[in-house]
mmCIF file of C-alpha atoms in Angstrom:
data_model
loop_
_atom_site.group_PDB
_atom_site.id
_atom_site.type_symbol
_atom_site.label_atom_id
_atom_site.label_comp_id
_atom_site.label_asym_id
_atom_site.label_seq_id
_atom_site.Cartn_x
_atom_site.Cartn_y
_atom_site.Cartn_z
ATOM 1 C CA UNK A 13 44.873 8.887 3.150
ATOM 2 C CA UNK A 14 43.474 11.794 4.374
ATOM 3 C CA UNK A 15 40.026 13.642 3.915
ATOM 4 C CA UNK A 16 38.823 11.364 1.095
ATOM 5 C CA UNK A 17 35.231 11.952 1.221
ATOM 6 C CA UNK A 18 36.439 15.414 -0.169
ATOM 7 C CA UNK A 19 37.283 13.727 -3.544
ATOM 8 C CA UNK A 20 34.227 12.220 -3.730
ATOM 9 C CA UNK A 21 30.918 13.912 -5.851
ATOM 10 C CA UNK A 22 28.140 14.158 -3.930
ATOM 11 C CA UNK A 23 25.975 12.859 -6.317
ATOM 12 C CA UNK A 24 22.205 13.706 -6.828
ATOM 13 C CA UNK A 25 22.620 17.258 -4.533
ATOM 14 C CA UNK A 26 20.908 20.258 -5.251
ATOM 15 C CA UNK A 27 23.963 22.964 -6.802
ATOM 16 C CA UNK A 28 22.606 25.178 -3.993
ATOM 17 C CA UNK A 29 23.278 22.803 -0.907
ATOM 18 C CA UNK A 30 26.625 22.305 -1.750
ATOM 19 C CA UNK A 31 27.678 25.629 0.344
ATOM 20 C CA UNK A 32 25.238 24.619 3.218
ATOM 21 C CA UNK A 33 27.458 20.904 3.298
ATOM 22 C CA UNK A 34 30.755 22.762 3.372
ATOM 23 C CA UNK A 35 29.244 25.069 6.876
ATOM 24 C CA UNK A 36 29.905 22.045 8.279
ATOM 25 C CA UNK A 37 33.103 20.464 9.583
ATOM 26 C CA UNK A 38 32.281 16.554 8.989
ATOM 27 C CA UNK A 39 34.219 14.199 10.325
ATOM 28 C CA UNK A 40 35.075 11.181 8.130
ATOM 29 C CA UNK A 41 38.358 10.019 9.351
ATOM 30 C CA UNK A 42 37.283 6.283 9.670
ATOM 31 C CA UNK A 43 36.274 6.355 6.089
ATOM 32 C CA UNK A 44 40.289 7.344 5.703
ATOM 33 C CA UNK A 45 41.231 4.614 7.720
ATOM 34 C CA UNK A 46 38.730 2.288 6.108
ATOM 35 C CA UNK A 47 40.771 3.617 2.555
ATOM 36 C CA UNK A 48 44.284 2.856 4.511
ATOM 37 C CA UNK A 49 43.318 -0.675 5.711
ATOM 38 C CA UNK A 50 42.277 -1.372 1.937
ATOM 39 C CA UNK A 51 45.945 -0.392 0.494
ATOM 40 C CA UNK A 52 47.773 -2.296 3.454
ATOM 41 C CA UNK A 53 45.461 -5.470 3.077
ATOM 42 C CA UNK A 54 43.742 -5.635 -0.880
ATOM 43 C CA UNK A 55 43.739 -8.650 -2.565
ATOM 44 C CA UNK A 56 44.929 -8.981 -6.343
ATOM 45 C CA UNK A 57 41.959 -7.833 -8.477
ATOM 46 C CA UNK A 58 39.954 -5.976 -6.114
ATOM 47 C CA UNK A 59 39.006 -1.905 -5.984
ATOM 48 C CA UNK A 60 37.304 0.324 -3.954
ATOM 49 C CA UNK A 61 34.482 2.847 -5.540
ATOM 50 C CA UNK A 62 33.189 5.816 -4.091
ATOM 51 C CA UNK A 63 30.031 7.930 -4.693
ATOM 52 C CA UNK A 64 28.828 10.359 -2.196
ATOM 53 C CA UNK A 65 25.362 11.935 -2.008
ATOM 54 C CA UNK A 66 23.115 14.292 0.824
ATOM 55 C CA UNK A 67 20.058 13.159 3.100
ATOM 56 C CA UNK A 68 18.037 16.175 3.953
ATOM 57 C CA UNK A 69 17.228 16.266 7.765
ATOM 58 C CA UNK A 70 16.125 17.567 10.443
ATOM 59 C CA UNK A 71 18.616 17.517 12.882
ATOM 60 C CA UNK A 72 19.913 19.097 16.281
ATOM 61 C CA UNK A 73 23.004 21.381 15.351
ATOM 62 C CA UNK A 74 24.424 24.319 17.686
ATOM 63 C CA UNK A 75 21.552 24.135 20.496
ATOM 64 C CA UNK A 76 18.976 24.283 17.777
ATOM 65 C CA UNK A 77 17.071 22.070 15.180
ATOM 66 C CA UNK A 78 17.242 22.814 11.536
ATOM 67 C CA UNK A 79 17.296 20.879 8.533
ATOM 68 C CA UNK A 80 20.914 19.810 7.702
ATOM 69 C CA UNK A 81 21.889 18.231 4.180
ATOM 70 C CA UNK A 82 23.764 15.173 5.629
ATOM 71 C CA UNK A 83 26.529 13.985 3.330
ATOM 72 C CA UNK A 84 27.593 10.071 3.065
ATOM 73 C CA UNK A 85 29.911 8.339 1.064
ATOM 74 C CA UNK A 86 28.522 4.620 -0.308
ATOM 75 C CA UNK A 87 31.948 2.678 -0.982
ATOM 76 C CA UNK A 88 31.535 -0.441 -2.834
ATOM 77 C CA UNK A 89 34.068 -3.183 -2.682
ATOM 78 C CA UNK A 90 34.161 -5.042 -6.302
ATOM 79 C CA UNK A 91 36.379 -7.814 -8.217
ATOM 80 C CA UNK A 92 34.556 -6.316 -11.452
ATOM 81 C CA UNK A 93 34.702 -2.742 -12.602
ATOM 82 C CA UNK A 94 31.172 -0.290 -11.865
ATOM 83 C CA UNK A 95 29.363 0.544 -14.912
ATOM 84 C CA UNK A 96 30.230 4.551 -15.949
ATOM 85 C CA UNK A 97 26.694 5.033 -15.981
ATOM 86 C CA UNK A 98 23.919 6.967 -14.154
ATOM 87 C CA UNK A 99 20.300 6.593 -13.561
ATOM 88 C CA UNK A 100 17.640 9.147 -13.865
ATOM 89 C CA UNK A 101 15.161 9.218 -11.484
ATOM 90 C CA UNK A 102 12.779 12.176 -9.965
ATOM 91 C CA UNK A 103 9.767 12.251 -8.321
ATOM 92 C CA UNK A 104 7.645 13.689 -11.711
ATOM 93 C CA UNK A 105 9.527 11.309 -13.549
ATOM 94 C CA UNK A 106 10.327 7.887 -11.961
ATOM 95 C CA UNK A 107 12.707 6.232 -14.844
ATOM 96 C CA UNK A 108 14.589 9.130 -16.755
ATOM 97 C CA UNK A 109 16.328 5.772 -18.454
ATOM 98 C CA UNK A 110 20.014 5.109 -18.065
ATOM 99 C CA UNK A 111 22.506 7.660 -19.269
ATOM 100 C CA UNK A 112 26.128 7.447 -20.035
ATOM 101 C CA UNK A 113 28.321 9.283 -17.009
ATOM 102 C CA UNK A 114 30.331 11.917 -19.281
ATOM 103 C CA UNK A 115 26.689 13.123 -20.307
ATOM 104 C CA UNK A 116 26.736 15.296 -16.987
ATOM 105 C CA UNK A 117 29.976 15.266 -16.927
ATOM 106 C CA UNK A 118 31.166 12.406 -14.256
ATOM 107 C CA UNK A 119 33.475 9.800 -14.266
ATOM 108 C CA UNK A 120 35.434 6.942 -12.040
ATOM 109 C CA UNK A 121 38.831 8.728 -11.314
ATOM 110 C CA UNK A 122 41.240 7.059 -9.452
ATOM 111 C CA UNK A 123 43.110 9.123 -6.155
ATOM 112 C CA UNK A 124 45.199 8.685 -3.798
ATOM 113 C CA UNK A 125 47.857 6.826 -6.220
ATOM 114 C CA UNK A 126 50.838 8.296 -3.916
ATOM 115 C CA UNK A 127 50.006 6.165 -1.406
ATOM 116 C CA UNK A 128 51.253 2.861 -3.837
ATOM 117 C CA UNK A 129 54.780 4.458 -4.612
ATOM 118 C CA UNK A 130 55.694 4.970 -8.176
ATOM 119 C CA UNK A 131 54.479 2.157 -9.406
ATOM 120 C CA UNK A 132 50.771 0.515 -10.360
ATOM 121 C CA UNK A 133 47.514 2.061 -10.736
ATOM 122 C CA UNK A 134 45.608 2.647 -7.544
ATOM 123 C CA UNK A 135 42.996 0.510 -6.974
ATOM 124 C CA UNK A 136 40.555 3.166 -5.463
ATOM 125 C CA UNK A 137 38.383 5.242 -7.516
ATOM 126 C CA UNK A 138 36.228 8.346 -6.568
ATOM 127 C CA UNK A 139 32.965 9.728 -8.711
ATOM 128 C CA UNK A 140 34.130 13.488 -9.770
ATOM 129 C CA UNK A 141 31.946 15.889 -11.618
ATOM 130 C CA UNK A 142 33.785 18.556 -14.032
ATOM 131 C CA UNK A 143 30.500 20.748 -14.205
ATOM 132 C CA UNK A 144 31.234 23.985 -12.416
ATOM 133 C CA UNK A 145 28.636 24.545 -9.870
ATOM 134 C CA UNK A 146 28.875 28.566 -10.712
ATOM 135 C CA UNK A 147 27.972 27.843 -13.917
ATOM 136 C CA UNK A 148 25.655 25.449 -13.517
ATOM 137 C CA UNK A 149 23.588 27.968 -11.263
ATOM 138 C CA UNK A 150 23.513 29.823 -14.024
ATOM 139 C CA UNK A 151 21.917 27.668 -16.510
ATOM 140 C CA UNK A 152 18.895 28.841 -18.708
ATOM 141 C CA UNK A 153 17.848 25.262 -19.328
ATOM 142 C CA UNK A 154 15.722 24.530 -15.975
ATOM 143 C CA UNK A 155 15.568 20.704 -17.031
ATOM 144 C CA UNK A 156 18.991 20.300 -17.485
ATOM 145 C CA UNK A 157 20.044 22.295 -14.363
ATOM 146 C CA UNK A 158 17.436 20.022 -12.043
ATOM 147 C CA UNK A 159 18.613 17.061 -13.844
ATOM 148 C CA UNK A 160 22.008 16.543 -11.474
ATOM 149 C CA UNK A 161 19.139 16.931 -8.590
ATOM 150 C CA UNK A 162 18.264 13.531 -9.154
ATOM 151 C CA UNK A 163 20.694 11.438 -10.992
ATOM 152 C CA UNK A 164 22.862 8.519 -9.490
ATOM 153 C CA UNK A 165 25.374 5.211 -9.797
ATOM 154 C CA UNK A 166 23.556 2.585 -12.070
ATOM 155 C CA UNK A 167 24.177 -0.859 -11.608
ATOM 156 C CA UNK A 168 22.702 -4.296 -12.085
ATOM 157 C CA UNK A 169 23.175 -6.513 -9.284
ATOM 158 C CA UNK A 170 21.613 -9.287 -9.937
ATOM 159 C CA UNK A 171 19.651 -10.285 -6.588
ATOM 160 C CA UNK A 172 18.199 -6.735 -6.572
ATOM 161 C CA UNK A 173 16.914 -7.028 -10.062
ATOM 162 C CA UNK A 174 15.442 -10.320 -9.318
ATOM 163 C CA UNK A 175 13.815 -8.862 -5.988
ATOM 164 C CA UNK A 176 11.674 -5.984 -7.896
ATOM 165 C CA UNK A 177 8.416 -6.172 -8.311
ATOM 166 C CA UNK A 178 6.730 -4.463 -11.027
ATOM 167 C CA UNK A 179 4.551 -2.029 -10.428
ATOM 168 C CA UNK A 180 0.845 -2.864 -10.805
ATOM 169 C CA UNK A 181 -0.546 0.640 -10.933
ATOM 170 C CA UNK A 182 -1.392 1.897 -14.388
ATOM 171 C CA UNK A 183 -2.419 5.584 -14.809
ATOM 172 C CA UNK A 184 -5.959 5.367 -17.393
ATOM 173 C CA UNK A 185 -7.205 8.098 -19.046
ATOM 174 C CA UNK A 186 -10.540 7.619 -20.328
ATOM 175 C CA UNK A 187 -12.379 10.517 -22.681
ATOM 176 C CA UNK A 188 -16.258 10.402 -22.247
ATOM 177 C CA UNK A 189 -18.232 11.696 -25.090
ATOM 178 C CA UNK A 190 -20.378 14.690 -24.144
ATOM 179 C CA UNK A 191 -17.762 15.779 -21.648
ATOM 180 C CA UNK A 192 -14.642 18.567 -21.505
ATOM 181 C CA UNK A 193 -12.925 17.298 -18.809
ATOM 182 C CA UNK A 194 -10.425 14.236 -18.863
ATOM 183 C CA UNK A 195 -10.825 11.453 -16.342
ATOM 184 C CA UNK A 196 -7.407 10.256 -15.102
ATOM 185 C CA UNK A 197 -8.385 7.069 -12.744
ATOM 186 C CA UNK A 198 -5.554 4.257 -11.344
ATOM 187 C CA UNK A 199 -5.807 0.761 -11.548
ATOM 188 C CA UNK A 200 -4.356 -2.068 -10.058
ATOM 189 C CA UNK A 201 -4.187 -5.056 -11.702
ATOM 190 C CA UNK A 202 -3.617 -6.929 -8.687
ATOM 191 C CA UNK A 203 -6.554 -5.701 -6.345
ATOM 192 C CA UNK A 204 -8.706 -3.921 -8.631
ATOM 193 C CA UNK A 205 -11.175 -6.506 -10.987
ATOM 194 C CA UNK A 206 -12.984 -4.500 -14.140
ATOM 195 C CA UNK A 207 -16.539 -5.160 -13.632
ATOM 196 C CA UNK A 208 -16.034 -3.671 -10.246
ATOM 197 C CA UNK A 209 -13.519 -1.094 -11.139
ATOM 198 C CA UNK A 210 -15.554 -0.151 -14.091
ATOM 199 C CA UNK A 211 -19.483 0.035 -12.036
ATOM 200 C CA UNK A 212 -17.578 2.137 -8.705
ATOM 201 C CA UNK A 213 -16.193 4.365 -10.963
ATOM 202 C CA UNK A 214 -19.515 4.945 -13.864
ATOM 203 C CA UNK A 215 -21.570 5.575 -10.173
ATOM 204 C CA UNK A 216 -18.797 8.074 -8.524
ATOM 205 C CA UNK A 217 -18.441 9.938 -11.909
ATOM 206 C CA UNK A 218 -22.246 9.396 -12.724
ATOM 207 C CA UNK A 219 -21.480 8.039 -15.889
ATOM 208 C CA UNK A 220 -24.143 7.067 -18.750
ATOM 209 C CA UNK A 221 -24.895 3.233 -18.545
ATOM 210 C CA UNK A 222 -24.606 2.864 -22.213
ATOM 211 C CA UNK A 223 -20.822 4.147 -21.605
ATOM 212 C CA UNK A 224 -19.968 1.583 -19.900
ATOM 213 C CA UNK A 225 -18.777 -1.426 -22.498
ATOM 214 C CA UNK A 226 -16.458 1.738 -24.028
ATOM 215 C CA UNK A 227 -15.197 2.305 -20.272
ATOM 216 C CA UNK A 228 -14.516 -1.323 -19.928
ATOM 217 C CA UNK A 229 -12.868 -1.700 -23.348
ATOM 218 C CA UNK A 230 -10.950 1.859 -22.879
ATOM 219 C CA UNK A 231 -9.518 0.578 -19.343
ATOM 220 C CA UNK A 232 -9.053 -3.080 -20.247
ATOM 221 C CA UNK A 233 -6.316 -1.970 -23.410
ATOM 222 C CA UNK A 234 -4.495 0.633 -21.549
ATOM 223 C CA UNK A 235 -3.931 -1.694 -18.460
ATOM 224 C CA UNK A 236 -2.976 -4.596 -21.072
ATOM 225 C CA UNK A 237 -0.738 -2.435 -22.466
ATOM 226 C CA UNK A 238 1.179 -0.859 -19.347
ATOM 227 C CA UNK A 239 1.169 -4.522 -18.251
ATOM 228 C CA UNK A 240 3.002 -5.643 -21.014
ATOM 229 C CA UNK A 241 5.441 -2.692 -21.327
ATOM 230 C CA UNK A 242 6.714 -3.618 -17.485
ATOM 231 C CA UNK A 243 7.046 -6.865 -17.742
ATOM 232 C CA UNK A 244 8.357 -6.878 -20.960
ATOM 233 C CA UNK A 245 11.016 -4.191 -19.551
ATOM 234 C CA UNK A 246 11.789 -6.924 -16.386
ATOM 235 C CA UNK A 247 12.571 -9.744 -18.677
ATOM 236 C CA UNK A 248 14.914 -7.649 -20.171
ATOM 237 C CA UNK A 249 17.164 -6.867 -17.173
ATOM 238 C CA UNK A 250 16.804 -10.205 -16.733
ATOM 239 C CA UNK A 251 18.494 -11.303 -20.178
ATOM 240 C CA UNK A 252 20.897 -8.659 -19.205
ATOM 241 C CA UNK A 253 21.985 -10.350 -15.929
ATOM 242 C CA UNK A 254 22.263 -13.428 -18.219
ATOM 243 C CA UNK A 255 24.165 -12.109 -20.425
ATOM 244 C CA UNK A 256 26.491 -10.603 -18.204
ATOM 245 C CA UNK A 257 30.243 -12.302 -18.645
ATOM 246 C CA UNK A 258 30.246 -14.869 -15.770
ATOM 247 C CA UNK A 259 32.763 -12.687 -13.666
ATOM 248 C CA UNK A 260 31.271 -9.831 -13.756
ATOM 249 C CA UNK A 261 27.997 -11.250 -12.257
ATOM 250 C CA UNK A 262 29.674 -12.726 -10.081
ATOM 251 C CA UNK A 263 31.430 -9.935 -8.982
ATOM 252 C CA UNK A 264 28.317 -7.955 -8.579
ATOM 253 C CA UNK A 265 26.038 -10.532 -6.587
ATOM 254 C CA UNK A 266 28.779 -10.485 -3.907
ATOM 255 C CA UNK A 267 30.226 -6.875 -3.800
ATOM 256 C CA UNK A 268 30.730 -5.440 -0.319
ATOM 257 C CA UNK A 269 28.872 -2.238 0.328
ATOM 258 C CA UNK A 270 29.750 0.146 2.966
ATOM 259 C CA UNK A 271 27.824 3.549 3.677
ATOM 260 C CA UNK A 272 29.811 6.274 5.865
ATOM 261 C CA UNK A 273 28.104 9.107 7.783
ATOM 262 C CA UNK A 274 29.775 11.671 9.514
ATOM 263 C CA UNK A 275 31.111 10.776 13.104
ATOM 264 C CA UNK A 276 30.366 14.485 14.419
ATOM 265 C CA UNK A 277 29.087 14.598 17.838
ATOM 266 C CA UNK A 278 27.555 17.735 16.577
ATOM 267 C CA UNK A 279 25.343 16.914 14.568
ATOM 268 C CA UNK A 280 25.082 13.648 15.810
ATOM 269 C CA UNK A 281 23.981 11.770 12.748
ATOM 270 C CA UNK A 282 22.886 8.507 14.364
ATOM 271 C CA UNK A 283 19.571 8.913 14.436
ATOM 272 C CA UNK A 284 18.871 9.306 11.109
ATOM 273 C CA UNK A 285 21.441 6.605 9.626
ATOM 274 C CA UNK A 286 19.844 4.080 7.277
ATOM 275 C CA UNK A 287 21.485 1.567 4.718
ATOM 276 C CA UNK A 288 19.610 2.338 2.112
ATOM 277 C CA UNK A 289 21.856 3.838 -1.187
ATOM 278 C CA UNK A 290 19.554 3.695 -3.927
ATOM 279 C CA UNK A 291 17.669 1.920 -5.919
ATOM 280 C CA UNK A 292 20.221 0.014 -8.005
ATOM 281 C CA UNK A 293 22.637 -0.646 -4.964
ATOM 282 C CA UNK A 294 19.686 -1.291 -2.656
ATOM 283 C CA UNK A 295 20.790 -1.867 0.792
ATOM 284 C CA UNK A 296 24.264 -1.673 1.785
ATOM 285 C CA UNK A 297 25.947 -4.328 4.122
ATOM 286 C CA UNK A 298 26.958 -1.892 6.799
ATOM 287 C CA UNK A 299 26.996 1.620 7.980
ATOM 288 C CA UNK A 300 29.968 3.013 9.412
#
């Protein structure tokens, strides 16, 4: 195989750093020998996927330092196939929820099927994207445009949904009679305690004392609520994982995950590398 990483979406990158990743000649050749190995040594039932994405950095390039959108290609070694689904995820908006791929417009393809001979299906897909960067430059809808900036693979593996914590933060809003202004305070359920929470905060803001059982009561719901919402919503990926079909989990508690950087002297990516993918893969097993 040859060049692969160039069939392979770069998933969650700005439309307008695509030209700055193509200034640069990367160098992925061991992630085409990685592919090559795979067709010469696969065993029956097992695939390859590949999603790509960019890491912002700054980076020496050409006798100078600039910030360089870093491409890398995550390549997942499975028995079971990935879910054709993305996750939503910015920084104003921490779950967008779990859409369907074809929604913006991706999907698993497979490549490189040459390289079997005439017969059977290869066994190595690539993410593609059919939007049009042109176009989607051109969008009116800012939401929709930004929302590519920040999607990516979903996928419940089972030790990294068992390994999340939920969050403890809760965002209150509490509305005190006599004033205009809105006070938007966070609590932590785990560190914070009310009667505390609740006299720090009626002294800071110089509250009315006789506000202070509403404050309690107003703080006390909303955190009882949010509380139950999360853990409510981590029992259910829980039930999920059990109901999985027993291969499939399987599958995806032990799937092999290798990320590739570019092997350029210049840039020299090494400083930067990390194994992090995202927050449904979590960590991958090696970095090449």
């Amino acid at each position: 195989m040859d060049q692969t990483w160039k069939e392979v979406f770069l998933c969650g990158t700005e439309w307008g750093q695509f030209e700055e990743v193509r200034q640069v000649p990367w160098d992925f050749e061991h992630l085409d020998d990685f592919a090559d190995k795979f067709l010469a040594e696969k065993k029956d039932g097992e695939s390859l996927y590949m999603f790509g994405g960019t890491e912002p950095q700054m980076i020496a390039y050409k006798g100078d330092r600039k910030v360089i959108p870093i491409p890398f290609i995550t390549v997942v070694r499975t028995k079971a196939p990935l879910p054709d689904q993305l996750g939503m995820e910015s920084v104003q908006k921490t779950d967008g929820g779990i859409v369907p791929m074809r929604k913006m417009k991706m999907f698993w393809s497979p490549v490189e099927q040459a390289a079997l001979g005439k017969r059977g299906r290869s066994p190595i897909f690539a993410l593609k994207c059919s939007q049009r960067q042109t176009a989607a430059l051109k969008f009116k809808d800012e939401e929709r445009k930004h929302a590519f900036d920040y999607c990516m693979p979903y996928i419940m593996i089972p030790k990294e949904v068992e390994k999340t914590e939920v969050e403890t933060c809760v965002d209150v809003k509490i509305d005190v009679p006599g004033r205009k202004d809105t006070l938007y305070l966070e609590y932590d359920w785990e560190m914070d305690t009310l009667s505390e929470f609740v006299e720090e905060k009626t002294e800071d803001e110089e509250l009315p004392e006789d506000f202070v059982p509403k404050f309690k009561e107003m703080v006390r719901d909303q955190v009882r609520a949010v509380k139950k919402e999360r853990l409510a919503a981590k029992e259910a990926l829980m039930q999920q994982i059990s109901d999985m079909p027993a291969a499939t989990r399987e599958a995806f508690a032990n799937l092999h995950i290798v990320k590739f950087y570019p092997k350029n002297e210049d840039p020299d990516t090494k400083e930067v590398q990390t194994r992090f993918v995202n927050r449904y893969f979590g960590q991958a097993n090696e970095v090449q």
